[in-house]
Structure formats: C-alpha cells, structure tokens
Amino acid sequence: MCELRYLFALLVGTKRKYVDPSRAVEILKDAFKSNDSQQQDVSEFTHKLLDWLEDAFQMKAEEETDEEKPKNPMVELFYGRFLAVGVLEGKKFENTEMFGQYPLQVNGFKDLHECLEAAMIEGEIESLHSENSGKSGQEHWFTELPPVLTFELSRFEFNQALGRPEKIHNKLEFPQVLYLDRYMHRNREITRIKREEIKRLKDYLTVLQQRLERYLSYGSGPKRFPLVDVLQYALEFASSKPVCTSPVDDIDASSPPSGSIPSQSLPSTTEPQGAPPSELPSTSPASVAAISSRSVIHKPFTQSRVPPDLPMHPAPRHITEEELSVLESCLHRWRTEIENDTRDLQESISRIHRTIELMYSDKSMIQVPYRLHAVLVHEGQANAGHYWAYIFDHRENRWMKYNDIAVTKSSWEELVRDSFGGYRNASAYCLMYINDKAQFLIQEEFNKETGQALVGVETLPPDLRDFVEEDNQRFEKELEEWDAQLAQKALQEKLLASQKLRESESSTAQAGEPEYLEQPSRSDYSKHLKEETVRIITKASHDHEDKSPETVLQSKPESTTSQPPNQQVVEVAIPHVGKFVIESKEGGYDDEIMMTPNMQGIIMAIGKSRSVYDRAGPEAGFFKAIKLEYSRLVKLAQEDTPPETDYRLHHIVVYFIQNQAPKKIIEKTLLEQFGDRNLSFDERCHNIMKVAQAKLEMIKPEEVNLEEYEEWHQDYRKFRETTMYLIIGLENFQRESYIDSLLFLICAYQNNKELLSKGPYRGHDEELLSHYRRECLLKLNEQAAELFESGEDREVNNGLIIMNEFIVPFLPLLLVDEMEEKDILAVEDMRNRWCSYLGQEMEAHLQEKLTDFLPKLLDCSTEIKGFQEPPKLPAYSTLELCERFARIMLSLSRTPADGR
C-alpha cells in the first residue's frame, strides 16, 4: 500500500519524464502469484487489485480506531449495488448484490446500451410478471451506483473447435455521456413499459423490413433485383422497335467481314436442335482447306462490330399499338405504385427507428448522467498483445493517450478508431465512467488562506509531499551531476580538438586528409596584408566574372619562366575543366585532390587572374582569384538544382553559405583551400598559395572561434557520411538486399535528423529517407512472413531471425514520432500481418513460436534495443561521392514513387 501511495504521489508531482513503477509491480507480482503459473487476464488482475486495495484499507482502518468503522474509500468509489428480481422454478425472489466491475458481453451487440439491456435481463421476461409460471428468469436493477462505474467488456471467447481462446474484434460503440436512468430500480415500472413498447415496435419493424426486402429483392432464383427495376426493364423491352426476323437470320451470311471465317463454316450452334442434317449448310473439303490456309487478320475495331440494322437490345417480334399502349399504361401504373409503397415502407422504418432512439430521451430518463473518463485498449489477440489507455484531462478539456512512457495529446476521433473495434486488432476491453454530478471527483482544490487553486505536489498530504519533494531534489542533483559530466566531457573534447588543431597548424598537411580541410603552411609575408584580405573577401560576393572557364584555359600566358632541372611538364585532365599543361616536381601534387570539384574551381580562378598576376604581382593575383572563386561559390549556393546535383557535396563553402555559417569561418575555410600545398605545381600557383598561407597565419585565435569552427567542419563530415550511408542503402535496396540496406538507411535517417535539427539545409530530404527506411522494413517483414508461412522449420526460423534481429529492434524508430502517420500505419500493417496468424490452424510448435514472438512485436516501447554501432563506410573520394549520388538519385527519378 505504501509503495502504491508513493507511486501515485510521484505521478502527481514528479519533475521526471516518467516514473519507474518496478518496486510496486514486484510487490503486486508476489501478492498475486498463482499456483498454476499462468498469465492472468488483465480483468482478473484488476479484480484482484481492487480486492487487495479494499482489504488493505480495511486493515488500516481497523488498526487506527476501535470505534465506528470508517467507510472504505475503495468501496465508496468503485462499488455499487443492484437488485436481482426473478423467478426460479415458479418461485419469485429478490436479492441485493454488490458489484465492482460490471461484466458485459460484446458479441452480437452494436452499442453499449444493447449490451446493458442484455445483461440486465436473463431468461424469459414475461415470467417475471406472471403469477403461475414454471419458467425462470431475472432482472437486474441498479439501486446504488458508484461514483466511478467500470464496465468490463468481454472480448474473448473459447473456440471449442480449435481448443484455444479467441478475441472478438466486432465493432461496439459507446457514448461520451451515458444516461443510466432506465436501469435504476426506482424507474423499473416506467422502464418495463418502455421495454414492452420497444419490443412491440421492433416486432412491427421486423415485419416492415421483411416487406421492404420483397420489394428490393424480387424474384425466385439465386439472383434478385428491385421490383421497380424489373418493371422498368419490362417497359424498356416493350417500347423497343419491333424486329420481324430472328437475331440469327438477319445476319447476311453471304458477305462475312473481311478476313473472318463465315459463320456457316463453323459447327452449327445457332440452328434449332431438331433441324435435319440436310438443312445445315455444307462445306466442301476444298473450301475448308482454303479457309484454313488463309491467314486470319485481326481487326479489333471492325471484326466484332454490330451490323447497323441489328438492334442494340432484344425487342419483341410483333406488338400492336393497342397492346403497347395497354402494357405501357399498366407498367407505368404498377411502377408508380411500387415506388410509393417502397417509399412508405422506408419512411415507416425510419420513423420507428427514431421513436426507439428517443424512447428514453424524456426529462425523467436523463437524470443520471455518467461521463466517459477512461478507456483501456488492447491490441493483439487472445494470448498476446499490448495495452494502453485514454484518459480525459478535465483541466485541459482533452483526451490524453498513456502508452508506456509516452504520454501524448489525443482526440475523440483517435479514441474511436482504436477503441470501438472492427477497424484493426485494437479495441476497448474496459470503460470507466464517472458520475457527471459528482464534481468532487474532478473539481480543483483551493488553498483556504490564499484561495488559489492547488496543483501538482500541493494537492498531496504532508507525508507524500515531503516524499515527492525529496525525490525531486534527488532528480535535480542527478541533473547537476549529469550536466557536470557532460561539461567535463565537452571540455576534454574541446582541449583535444584544440590540441589537434595546433598540431595540424604546426605541421605540413599530409596526403589523404579530407580535401575540404587542407592544412596551411608558414610564410614570411608581412602582416599588413590582413586588412586588405578581409575587405576583398567581403566584397567578393557582390562581384562576378564574365569570362568562362573555357576562355581561361585556352588563353596563353604572356611570359613563361624557365623550368628548373628538377621539374617536369605534365598534362593534367580535370573533369569539367579540361586538359592543360602544368609544371610539377615529381610527386609534388596529389592526383586525387587535383580531381576534386573545389580544386577545379581554384585552378580556374587562378587561371582567370593570370593577367592581374602578371601585371601587379602575386598579392593582386591572389585577391583576384579568391574574389572569383567566392563569387562562383555564392552562385552555386543560390542555384536551384535537380535532386541529382547537390553542390553542397562538391564544396564545403557552398554548404556553409546555404546554412549561413559565420563569415569568419567561411573566410578561413576558403583561405585554406588556396593555401593547399598541391597548388605548388607552377610558379604562379605556388606564389598565390604562399600569399594565402601568409594570410592564414595572420588570423588571431580570438578572431575565429576554434570550437565553433571545428563544429561546423564536423557537421559537414557528418553530412558527407550521411550521404554515403544513403547511397549504399539505396543501392542495396534497388538490388533487393534489404537486410544490408536497412542498417545504412537507418544510420542515414538518424544522422540526417540530427543535422536537420540545426537547420533545413544541413541534411537531405527527410521524406525521402523516411520513405525508403519504411519501405525497407515492410519488404523485410514481407519476406519474414512468407518464410513463416512456408511451415518448414528452417524457413520459419530464418523468418523469425529476420523479425527479432532487424524488424523488432528498429520498430521504436518508427514509433518515436507519433506525427509520422505513415510510419505508424506501417507498424500497424506489420503487426496485423502477424496477428492474423493466430486465427489460423497451424502445428503446435509453430503456434508456440508465434506466441513467444508476438509480445516482442507488439511492444510499443520507444527504447531502441538492437542498434549498437553504425556500419563501417568504405573509403571514398569527393568525385566518387558526387558521381554515385547523382547516379542513384537519377535512378530514383525513373522509378515509380510507391506512394511517396
């Protein structure tokens, strides 16, 4: 009892996201442990819990006082009384009984009132009012209703043929406000009169529905039609233009359609069966041979065309004007009479339905309102499933959904979909109504001194308030310790990053480093160039170069320098740039880096600035080149491109510009590109590289936040990794290698979601990744289900391995965001597929495996249990990354979207 008090007190006033009920649950498990070690039904558990709490309160009351026994709060809240009035073997009886959860049968009823009517009357109701009767029956009348009224909906029945319980998925409607006046003992005389009237109306309704059915389904054969339509068809037949010949004789047999076989050459199926053989058209062997050797030409628009003189519908052979006039008059009159009769029957049926619905709507029968407060839902089958609840929040005036640790806003529409049944494997098994006039159940408590409403922990008694406050203090301390650990970890990472950055700045860049983060080297250029550099880069985004790359490449230098002995002339072919001759020390540049899109842009910019370089020197040439390159990157960042062309993959600066990175970070990154050692392949590029390296040296640590700088570059690395995860996942998906595809797609989605949380252009299209992640899980589920359906042990085990290792661990990823309706529906489809097997006949060992597996599948926990480390990515270059991305995106654009 103490643990339950603590548990509910924490639910009221805790600052934690959720409360761990393990201690209370363990005590309950020990208290309710059964001898047969079988799993108890949730209704049995609720019965035992209420009994246990009632006994606990009673024991507590007996310990505290020896005087008049106080009222037991469990009895006062949850227990009511009814009077059983009946006849047993001709003898009348009356008994008063107490009830807690009132059981109701679901099968065969459409709404809660029908269930209640059936539960309140047992046996022959006529025998209850007769003096001498040997029949037995009884009525139940509520004499006292509890403030909290619980209905237990029996949705399980035992299948004698299969020897196991089955769940009833029939739809059962229940109202938000339930009026119970008709079931009260004080209203029994009025209710009996109304029940008699309803019974009479229903008997009359049955007769009217049978009569209407004869009009709507007329005929004596297996196929029946509305009588109004039959009369209309007869009228249309009689009114058709008469024909004087047989429908076979009026076809001109002498001129068959071109290319078709004459009808006379076929076996006679149109002639009268009694016709003598001499009257059948004959065909000579020569003509048969000629026909069979002739190739038949198929003419779909002319070969089966109806001759123009043949009527479209059957028509009478002979009919006089007088006959037609009489027949039309009769058919019109009969059709009108039938229409009127049908309309009168339908209106009478509607009036009776309305009368029955309003039978208990008079003021005297709406004095005991009970409002729906909570609905307990079960999803699954009789021997496996998942539970959650809907509870109405009276303060916020809305429904809330309580699903394990997830508490979310809901609606009446969602509750109806999940609770009424008939839609999927989910339905309500328990309804809790509260007396709408008992305001003490929901009204707010107020402070007697201040008059302010009490909320949360303020509503608790002193001992529980102290307990909750102590737990909240422990939680705050845990948060402080957690924050301290995170801060220490972040500081360590910061120091490590700073150390790595200092080491990288003090050493020469090594080959194989990421091409978007080349390392600077030192130079002896003076520091007065710094202010001019900042000014030029700032202005660069507003200037554009008119010359095209082709023009730059084709232009020749004004003067050449002699080649040192240790240099060689090499022809380099760069994609999207062209072929040109450079001077390079042997091994002095990295071929792979030279092929990257950012290096292509830098080489083009240096080539375009040749005239400025030759005229004004390296510094002016550098200013011109960096201005051109920055302008080009701004254009790329602003360009609207198709999905297969993503310039963010081509250049880190485009990624930074689109995501509005700080200006200093963009400047430093672009300077590092121009300071790359691979630009030392000729004198002009080498000198510009030295200028860039000198300007990098002039940047002071306080001018660029190194931690922020590293964070932006880390995000870009994650963006490239996410892209590669996506590429490999989609490639495997197209090869139908869904297991290999799944891990990469999940990694891509998770990384991408983290990136998009920082900005809309930090990652890829979330809908695309979500679609293929969902489709991959559905494909794997389909494969596993087909293996299970085979019934072979090896195939069944393989199917369950797929489910346990790949589907079940990753379902929480689809359930985390309840706004993703497509993901929720996909999970429901997968669960329904496996739940459907419970109603099918299968071998005992398969049934056992299915029963063991289903609880894992139906677990709605959002805790991810199977995803440990992401798969390793292969080494890749920027050029390969861009090409593979373009190829896979183009293939997707040529594939049907499958519902995307």
Coordinates of C-alpha atoms in Angstrom, one line a residue, residues 11 62 84 108 173 203 250 259 304 363 401 426 537 567 702 732 737 787 805 824 840:
L11 CA 2.7 10.6 -10.8
E62 CA -9.2 -1.4 12.0
A84 CA -31.9 -9.1 -8.7
G108 CA -23.9 -9.8 -31.1
E173 CA -20.0 1.9 -30.0
D203 CA -41.6 -6.8 -33.9
D250 CA -30.9 -11.2 -90.1
G259 CA -10.7 -11.7 -93.0
S304 CA -16.9 -7.6 -83.9
K363 CA -36.5 14.6 -19.0
K401 CA -3.0 8.8 -24.5
A426 CA -7.2 -2.9 -31.3
I537 CA 36.6 38.6 -49.4
Q567 CA 60.7 19.8 -62.6
E702 CA 40.3 35.2 -30.8
N732 CA 21.3 -2.3 -51.7
S737 CA 19.3 -6.8 -50.5
L787 CA 9.2 -17.7 -44.7
E805 CA 17.2 -9.1 -35.3
I824 CA 2.5 4.4 -37.5
Q840 CA -5.3 -19.9 -38.4

